PDB file of C-alpha atoms in Angstrom:
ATOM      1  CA  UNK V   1       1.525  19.571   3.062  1.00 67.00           C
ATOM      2  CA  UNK V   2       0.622  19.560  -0.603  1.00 80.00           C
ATOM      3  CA  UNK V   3      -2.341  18.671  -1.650  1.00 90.00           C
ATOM      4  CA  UNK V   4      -3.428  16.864  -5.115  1.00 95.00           C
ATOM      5  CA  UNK V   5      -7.293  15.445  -5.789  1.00 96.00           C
ATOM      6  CA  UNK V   6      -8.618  13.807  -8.445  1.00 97.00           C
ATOM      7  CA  UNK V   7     -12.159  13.624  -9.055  1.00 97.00           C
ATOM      8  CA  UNK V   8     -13.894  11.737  -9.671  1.00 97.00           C
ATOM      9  CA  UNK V   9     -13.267   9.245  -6.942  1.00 97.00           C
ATOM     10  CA  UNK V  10     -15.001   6.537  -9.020  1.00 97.00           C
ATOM     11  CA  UNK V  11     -16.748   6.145 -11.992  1.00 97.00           C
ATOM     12  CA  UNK V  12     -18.689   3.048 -13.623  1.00 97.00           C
ATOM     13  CA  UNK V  13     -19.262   3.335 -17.662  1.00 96.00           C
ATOM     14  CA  UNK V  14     -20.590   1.289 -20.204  1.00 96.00           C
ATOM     15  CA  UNK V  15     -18.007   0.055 -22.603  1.00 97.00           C
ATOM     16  CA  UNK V  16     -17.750   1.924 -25.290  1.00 96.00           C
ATOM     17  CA  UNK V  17     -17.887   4.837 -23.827  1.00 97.00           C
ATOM     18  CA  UNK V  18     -15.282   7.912 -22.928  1.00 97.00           C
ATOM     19  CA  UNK V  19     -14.270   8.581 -19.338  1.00 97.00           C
ATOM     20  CA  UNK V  20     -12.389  11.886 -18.287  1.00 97.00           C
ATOM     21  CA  UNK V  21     -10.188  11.860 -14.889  1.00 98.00           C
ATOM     22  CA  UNK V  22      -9.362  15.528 -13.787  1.00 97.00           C
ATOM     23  CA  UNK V  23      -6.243  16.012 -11.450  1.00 96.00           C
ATOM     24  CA  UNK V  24      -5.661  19.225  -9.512  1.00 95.00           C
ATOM     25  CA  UNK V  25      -2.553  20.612  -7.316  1.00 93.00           C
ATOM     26  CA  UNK V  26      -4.977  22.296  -4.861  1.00 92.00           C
ATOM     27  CA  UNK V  27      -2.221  24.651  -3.156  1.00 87.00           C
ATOM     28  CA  UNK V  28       0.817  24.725  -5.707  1.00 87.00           C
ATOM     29  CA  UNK V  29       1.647  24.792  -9.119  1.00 87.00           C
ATOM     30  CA  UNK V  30       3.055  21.619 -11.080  1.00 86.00           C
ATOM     31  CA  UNK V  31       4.745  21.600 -14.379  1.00 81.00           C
ATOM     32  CA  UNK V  32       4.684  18.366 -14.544  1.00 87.00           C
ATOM     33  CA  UNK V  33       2.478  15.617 -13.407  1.00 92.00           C
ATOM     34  CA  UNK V  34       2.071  11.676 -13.738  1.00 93.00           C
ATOM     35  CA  UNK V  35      -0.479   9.301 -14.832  1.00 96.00           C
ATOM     36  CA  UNK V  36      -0.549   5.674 -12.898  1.00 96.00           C
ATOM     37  CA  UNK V  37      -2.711   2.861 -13.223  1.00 97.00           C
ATOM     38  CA  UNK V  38      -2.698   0.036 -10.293  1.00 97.00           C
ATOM     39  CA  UNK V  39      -4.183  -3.360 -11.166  1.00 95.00           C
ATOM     40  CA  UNK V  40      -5.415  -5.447  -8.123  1.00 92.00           C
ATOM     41  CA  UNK V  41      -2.400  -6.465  -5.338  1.00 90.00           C
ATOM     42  CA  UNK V  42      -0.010  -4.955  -8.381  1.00 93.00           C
ATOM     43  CA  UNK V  43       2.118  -1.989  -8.076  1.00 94.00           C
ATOM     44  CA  UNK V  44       1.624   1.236  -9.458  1.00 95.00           C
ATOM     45  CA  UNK V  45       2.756   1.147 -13.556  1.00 95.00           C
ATOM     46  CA  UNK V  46       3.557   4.231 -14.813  1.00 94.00           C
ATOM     47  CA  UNK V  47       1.525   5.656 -18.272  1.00 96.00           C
ATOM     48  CA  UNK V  48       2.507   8.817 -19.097  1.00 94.00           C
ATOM     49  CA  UNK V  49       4.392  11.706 -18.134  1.00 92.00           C
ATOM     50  CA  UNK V  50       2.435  15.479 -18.328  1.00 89.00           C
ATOM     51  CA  UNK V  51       3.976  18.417 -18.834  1.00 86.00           C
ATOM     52  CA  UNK V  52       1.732  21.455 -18.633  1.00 83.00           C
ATOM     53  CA  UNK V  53       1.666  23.221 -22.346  1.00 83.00           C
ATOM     54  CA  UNK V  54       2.997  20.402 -24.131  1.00 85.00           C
ATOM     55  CA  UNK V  55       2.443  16.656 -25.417  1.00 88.00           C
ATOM     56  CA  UNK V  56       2.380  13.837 -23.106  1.00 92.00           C
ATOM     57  CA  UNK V  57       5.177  11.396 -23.086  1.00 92.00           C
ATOM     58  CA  UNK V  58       3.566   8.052 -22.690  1.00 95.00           C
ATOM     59  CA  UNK V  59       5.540   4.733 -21.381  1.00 94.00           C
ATOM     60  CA  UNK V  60       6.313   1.724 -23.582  1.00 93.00           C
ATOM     61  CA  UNK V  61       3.537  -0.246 -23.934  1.00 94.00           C
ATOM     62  CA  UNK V  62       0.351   2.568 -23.457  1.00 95.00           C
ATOM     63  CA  UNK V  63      -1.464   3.446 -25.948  1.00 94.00           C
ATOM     64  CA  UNK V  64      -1.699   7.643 -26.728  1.00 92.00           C
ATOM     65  CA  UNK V  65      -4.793   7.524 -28.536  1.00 94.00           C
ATOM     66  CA  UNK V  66      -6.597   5.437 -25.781  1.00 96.00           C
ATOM     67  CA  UNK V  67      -5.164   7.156 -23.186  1.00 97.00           C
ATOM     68  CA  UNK V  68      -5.490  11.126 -24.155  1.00 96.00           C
ATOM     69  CA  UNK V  69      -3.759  13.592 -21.362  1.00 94.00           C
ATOM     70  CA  UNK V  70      -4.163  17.256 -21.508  1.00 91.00           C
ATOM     71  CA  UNK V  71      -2.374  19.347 -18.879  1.00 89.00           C
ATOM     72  CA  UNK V  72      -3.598  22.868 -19.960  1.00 82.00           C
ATOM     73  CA  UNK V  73      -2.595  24.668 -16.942  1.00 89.00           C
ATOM     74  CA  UNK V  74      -0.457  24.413 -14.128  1.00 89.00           C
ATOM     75  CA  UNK V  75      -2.549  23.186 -11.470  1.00 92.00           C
ATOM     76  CA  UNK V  76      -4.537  21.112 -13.589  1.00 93.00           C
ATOM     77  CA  UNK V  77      -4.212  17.511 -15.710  1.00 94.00           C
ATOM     78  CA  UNK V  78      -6.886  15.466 -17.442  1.00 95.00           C
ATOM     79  CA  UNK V  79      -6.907  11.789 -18.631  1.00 97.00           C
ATOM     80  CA  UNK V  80      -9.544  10.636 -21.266  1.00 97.00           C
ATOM     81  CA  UNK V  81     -10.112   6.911 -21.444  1.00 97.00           C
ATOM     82  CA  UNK V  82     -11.899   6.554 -24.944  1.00 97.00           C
ATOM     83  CA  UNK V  83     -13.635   3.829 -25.888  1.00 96.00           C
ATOM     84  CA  UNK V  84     -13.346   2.151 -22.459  1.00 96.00           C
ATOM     85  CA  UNK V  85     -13.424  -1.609 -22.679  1.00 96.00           C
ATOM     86  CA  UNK V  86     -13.392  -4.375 -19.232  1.00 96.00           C
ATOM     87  CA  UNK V  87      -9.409  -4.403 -19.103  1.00 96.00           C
ATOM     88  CA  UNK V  88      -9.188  -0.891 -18.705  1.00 97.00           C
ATOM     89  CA  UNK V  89     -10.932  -1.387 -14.962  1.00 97.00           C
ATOM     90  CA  UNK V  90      -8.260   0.080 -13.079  1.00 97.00           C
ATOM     91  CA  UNK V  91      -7.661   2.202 -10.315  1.00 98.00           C
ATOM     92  CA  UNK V  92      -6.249   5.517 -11.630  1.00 98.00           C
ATOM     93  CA  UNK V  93      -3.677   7.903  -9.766  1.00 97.00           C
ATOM     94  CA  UNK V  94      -2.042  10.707 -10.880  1.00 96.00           C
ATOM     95  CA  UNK V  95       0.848  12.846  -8.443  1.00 94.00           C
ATOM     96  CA  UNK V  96       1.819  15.914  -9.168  1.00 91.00           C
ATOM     97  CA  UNK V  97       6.101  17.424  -8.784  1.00 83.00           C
ATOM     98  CA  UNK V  98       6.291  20.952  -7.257  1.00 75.00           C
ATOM     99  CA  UNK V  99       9.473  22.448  -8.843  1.00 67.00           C
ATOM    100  CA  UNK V 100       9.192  25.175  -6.103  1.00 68.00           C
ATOM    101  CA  UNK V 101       9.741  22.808  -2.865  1.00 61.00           C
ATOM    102  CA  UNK V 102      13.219  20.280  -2.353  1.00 60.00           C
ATOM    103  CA  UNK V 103      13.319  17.100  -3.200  1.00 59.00           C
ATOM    104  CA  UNK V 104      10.563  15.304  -1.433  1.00 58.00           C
ATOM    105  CA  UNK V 105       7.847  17.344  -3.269  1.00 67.00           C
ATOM    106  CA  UNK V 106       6.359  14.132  -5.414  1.00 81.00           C
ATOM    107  CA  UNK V 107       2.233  14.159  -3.981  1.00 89.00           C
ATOM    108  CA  UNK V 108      -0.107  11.683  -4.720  1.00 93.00           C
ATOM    109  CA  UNK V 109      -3.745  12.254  -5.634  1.00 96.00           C
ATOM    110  CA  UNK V 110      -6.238   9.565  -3.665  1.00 97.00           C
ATOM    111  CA  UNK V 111      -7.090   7.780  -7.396  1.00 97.00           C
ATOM    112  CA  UNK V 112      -9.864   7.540  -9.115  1.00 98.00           C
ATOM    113  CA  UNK V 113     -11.480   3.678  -9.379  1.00 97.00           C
ATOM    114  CA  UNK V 114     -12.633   3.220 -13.215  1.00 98.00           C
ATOM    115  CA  UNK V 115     -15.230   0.182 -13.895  1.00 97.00           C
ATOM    116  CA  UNK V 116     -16.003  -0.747 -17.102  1.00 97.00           C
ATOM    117  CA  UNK V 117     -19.293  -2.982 -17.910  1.00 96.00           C
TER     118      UNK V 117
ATOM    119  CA  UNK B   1      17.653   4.654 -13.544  1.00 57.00           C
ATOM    120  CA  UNK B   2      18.437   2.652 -10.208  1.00 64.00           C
ATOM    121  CA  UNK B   3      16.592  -0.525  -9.880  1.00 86.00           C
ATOM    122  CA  UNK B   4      15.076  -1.167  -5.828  1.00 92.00           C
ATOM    123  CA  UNK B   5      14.730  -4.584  -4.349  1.00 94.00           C
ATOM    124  CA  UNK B   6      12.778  -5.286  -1.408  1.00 96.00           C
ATOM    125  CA  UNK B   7      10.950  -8.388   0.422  1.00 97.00           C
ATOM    126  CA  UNK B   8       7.678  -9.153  -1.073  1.00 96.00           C
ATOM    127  CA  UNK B   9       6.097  -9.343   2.226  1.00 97.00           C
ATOM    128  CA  UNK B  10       6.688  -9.093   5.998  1.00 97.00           C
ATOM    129  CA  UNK B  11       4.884 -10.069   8.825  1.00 97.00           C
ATOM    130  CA  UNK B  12       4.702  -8.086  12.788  1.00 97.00           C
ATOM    131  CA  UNK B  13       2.698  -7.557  15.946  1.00 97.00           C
ATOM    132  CA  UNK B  14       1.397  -5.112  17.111  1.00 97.00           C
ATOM    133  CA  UNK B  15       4.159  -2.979  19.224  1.00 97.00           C
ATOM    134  CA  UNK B  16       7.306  -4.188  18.035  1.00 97.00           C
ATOM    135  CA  UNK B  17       9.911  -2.620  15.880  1.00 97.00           C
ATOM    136  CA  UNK B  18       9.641  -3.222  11.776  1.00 98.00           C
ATOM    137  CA  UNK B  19      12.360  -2.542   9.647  1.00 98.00           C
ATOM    138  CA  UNK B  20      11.753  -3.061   5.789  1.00 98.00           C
ATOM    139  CA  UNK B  21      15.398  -2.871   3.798  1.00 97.00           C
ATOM    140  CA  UNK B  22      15.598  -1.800   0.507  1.00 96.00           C
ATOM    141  CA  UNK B  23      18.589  -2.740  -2.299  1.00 96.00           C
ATOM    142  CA  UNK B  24      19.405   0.173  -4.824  1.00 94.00           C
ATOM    143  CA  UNK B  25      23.256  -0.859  -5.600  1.00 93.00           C
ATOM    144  CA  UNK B  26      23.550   0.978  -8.877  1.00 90.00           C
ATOM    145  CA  UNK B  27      22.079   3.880  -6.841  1.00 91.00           C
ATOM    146  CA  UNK B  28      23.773   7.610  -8.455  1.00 90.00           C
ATOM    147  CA  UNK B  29      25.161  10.448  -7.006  1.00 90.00           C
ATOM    148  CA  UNK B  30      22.637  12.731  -7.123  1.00 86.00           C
ATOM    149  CA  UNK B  31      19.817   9.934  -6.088  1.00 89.00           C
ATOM    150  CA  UNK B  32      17.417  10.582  -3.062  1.00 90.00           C
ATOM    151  CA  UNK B  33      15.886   7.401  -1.227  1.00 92.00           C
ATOM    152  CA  UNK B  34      11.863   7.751  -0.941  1.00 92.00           C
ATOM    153  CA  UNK B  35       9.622   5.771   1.710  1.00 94.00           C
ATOM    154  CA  UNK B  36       6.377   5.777   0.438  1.00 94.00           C
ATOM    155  CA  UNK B  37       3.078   4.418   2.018  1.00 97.00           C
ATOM    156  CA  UNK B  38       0.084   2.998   0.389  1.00 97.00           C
ATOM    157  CA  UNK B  39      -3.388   1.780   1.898  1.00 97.00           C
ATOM    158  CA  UNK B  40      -5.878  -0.260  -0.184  1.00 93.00           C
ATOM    159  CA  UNK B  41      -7.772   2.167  -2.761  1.00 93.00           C
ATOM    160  CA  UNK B  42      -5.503   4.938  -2.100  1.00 95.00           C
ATOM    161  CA  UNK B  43      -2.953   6.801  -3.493  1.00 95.00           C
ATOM    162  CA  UNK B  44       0.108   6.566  -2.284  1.00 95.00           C
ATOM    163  CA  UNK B  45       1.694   8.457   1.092  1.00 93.00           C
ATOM    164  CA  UNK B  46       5.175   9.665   1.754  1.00 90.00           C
ATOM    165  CA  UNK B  47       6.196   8.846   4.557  1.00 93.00           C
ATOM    166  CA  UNK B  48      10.489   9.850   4.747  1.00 93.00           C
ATOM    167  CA  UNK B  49      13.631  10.856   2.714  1.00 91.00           C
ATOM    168  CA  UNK B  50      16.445  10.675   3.011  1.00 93.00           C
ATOM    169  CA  UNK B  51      20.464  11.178   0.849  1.00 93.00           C
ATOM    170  CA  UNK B  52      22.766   9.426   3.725  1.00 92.00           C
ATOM    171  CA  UNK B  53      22.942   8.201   7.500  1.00 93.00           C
ATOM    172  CA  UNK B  54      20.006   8.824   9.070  1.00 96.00           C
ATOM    173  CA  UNK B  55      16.925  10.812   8.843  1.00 96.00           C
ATOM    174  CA  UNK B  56      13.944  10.631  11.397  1.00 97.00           C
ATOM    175  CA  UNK B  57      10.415  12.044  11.553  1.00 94.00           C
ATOM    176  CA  UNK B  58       7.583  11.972  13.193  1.00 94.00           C
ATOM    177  CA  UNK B  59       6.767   8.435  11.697  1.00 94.00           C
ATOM    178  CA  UNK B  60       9.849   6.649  10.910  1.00 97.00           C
ATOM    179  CA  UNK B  61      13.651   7.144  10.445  1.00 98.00           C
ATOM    180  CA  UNK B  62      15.557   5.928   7.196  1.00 98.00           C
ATOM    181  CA  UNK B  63      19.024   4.760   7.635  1.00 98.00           C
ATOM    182  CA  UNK B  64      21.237   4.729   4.957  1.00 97.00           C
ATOM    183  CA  UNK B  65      24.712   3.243   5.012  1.00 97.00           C
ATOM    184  CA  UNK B  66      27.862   4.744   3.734  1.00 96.00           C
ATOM    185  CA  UNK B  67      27.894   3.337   0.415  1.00 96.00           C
ATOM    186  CA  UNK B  68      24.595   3.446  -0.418  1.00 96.00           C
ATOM    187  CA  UNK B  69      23.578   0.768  -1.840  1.00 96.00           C
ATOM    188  CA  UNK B  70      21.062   0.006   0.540  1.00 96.00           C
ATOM    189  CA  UNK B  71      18.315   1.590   2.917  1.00 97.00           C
ATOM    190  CA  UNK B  72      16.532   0.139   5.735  1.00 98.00           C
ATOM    191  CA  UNK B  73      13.150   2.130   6.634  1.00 98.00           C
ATOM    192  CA  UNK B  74      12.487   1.355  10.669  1.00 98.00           C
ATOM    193  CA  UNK B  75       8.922   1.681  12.073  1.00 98.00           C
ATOM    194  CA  UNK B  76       8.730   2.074  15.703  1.00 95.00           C
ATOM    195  CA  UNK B  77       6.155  -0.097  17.666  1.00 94.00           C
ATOM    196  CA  UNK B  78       3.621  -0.941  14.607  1.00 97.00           C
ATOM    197  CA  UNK B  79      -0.072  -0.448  15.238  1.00 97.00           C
ATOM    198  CA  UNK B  80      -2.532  -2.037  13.400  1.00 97.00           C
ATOM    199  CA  UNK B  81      -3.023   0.645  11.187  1.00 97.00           C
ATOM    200  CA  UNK B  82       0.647   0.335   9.845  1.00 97.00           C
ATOM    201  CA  UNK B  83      -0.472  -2.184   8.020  1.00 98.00           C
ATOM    202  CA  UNK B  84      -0.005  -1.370   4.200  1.00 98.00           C
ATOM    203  CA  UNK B  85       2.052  -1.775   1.182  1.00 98.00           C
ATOM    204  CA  UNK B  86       5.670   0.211   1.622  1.00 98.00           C
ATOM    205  CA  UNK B  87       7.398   1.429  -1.618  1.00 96.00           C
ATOM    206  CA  UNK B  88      11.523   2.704  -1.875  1.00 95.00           C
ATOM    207  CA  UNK B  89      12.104   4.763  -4.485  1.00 92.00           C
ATOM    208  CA  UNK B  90      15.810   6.111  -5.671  1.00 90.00           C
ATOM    209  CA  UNK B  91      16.055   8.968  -8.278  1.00 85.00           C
ATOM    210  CA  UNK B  92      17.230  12.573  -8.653  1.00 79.00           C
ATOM    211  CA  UNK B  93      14.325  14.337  -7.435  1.00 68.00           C
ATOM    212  CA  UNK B  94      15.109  17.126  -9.779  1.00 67.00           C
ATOM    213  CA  UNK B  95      13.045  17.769 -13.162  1.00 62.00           C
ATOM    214  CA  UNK B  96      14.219  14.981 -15.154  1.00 69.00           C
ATOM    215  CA  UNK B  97      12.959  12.553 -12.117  1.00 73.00           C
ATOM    216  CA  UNK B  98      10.678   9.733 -13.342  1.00 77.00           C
ATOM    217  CA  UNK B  99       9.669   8.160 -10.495  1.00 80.00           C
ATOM    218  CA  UNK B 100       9.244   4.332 -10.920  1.00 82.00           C
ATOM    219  CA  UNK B 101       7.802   1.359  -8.540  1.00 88.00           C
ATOM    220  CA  UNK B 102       9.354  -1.410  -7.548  1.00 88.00           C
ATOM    221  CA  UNK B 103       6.724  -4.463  -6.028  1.00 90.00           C
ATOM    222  CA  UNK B 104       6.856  -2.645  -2.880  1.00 95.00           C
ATOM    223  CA  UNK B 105       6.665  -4.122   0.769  1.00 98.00           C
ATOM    224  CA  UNK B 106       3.381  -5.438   2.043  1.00 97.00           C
ATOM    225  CA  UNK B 107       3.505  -5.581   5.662  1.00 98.00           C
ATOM    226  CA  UNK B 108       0.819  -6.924   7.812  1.00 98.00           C
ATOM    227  CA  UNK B 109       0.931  -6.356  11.726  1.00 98.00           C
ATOM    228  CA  UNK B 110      -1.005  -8.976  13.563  1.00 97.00           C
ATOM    229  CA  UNK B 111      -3.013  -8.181  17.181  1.00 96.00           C
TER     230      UNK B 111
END
């Protein structure tokens, strides 16, 4: 099947500090990917859907500035966590839709595990 | 957007039969059911899908009733290693499709 990674797989930062998660379709092309963060024995809460070539659209609630997505090409999607603080510690996920396949073509990167000090 | 329901949690051996139901009653026409899987620390897995009746893989079958409004995802003789969180999602898997997760299933299989 389709493959998605994210890298990288974890990441510890300072507070303060900018962190950038890059997601990849390895063997397909996605127009459109999403952006998930997962809290501790929580489900997965949607942030922001990315559509390659044009603005995020971010979920109630997230902030756009905080949160900056970039999906400049079509196997490709970036989150930027600026100015990371402690309660943005989260494990990360993004999954990617190929357009080409039927229905079940939703795949899930492995996340990325952000730690802020 | 159809809402899901499903137990919070569900308990099995090792060997026996799980099944894991899922309520979607304001489910739409053009709405797939999706089984996914999800270990500690990892993204989530799909696992089956299905529109109506039943579907079977590899892994699981999904069987879906007439109307709809529900789904029941059946593991066959659990291992260890089945043991995970288990997410239904309902949507029309075509471009507009935001998926969305419910609390999912957590379902621990005992020795």
């Amino acid at each position: 099947g389709a493959v998605v990674s994210q890298h990288p797989s974890w990441v510890i930062c300072k507070s303060g500090t900018s962190v950038k998660i890059e997601c990849r379709s390895l063997d397909f092309q996605a127009t459109t990917m999403f952006w998930y963060r997962q809290f501790p024995k929580q489900s997965l809460m949607l942030m922001a859907t990315s559509n390659e070539g044009s603005k995020a659209t971010y979920e109630q609630g997230v902030e756009k500035d905080k949160f900056l997505i970039n999906h400049a090409s079509l196997t490709l999607s970036t989150l930027t966590v600026t100015s990371a603080h402690p309660e943005d510690s989260s494990f990360y996920i993004c999954s990617a839709r190929d357009l080409a396949g039927g229905p079940d073509t939703q795949y899930f990167g492995p996340g990325t595990r952000l730690t802020v000090l | 957007l159809a809402k899901t329901t499903q137990p919070i949690s569900m308990d099995s051996y090792e060997g026996q039969e799980v099944n894991i139901t899922c309520s979607h009653n304001n489910i739409a026409t053009n709405d797939y059911i999706t089984w996914y899987q999800q270990f500690p620390s990892q993204g989530p897995r799909f696992i089956i899908q299905g529109y109506k009746t039943k579907v079977t893989n590899e892994v699981a079958s999904l069987f879906i009733p007439a109307d709809r409004k529900s789904s029941t995802l059946s593991l066959p003789r659990v291992s260890l290693s089945d043991t995970a969180v288990y997410y239904c999602l309902v949507g029309d898997m075509g471009g507009s499709y935001i998926p969305t997760f419910g609390r999912g299933t957590s379902l621990i299989v005992h020795p």
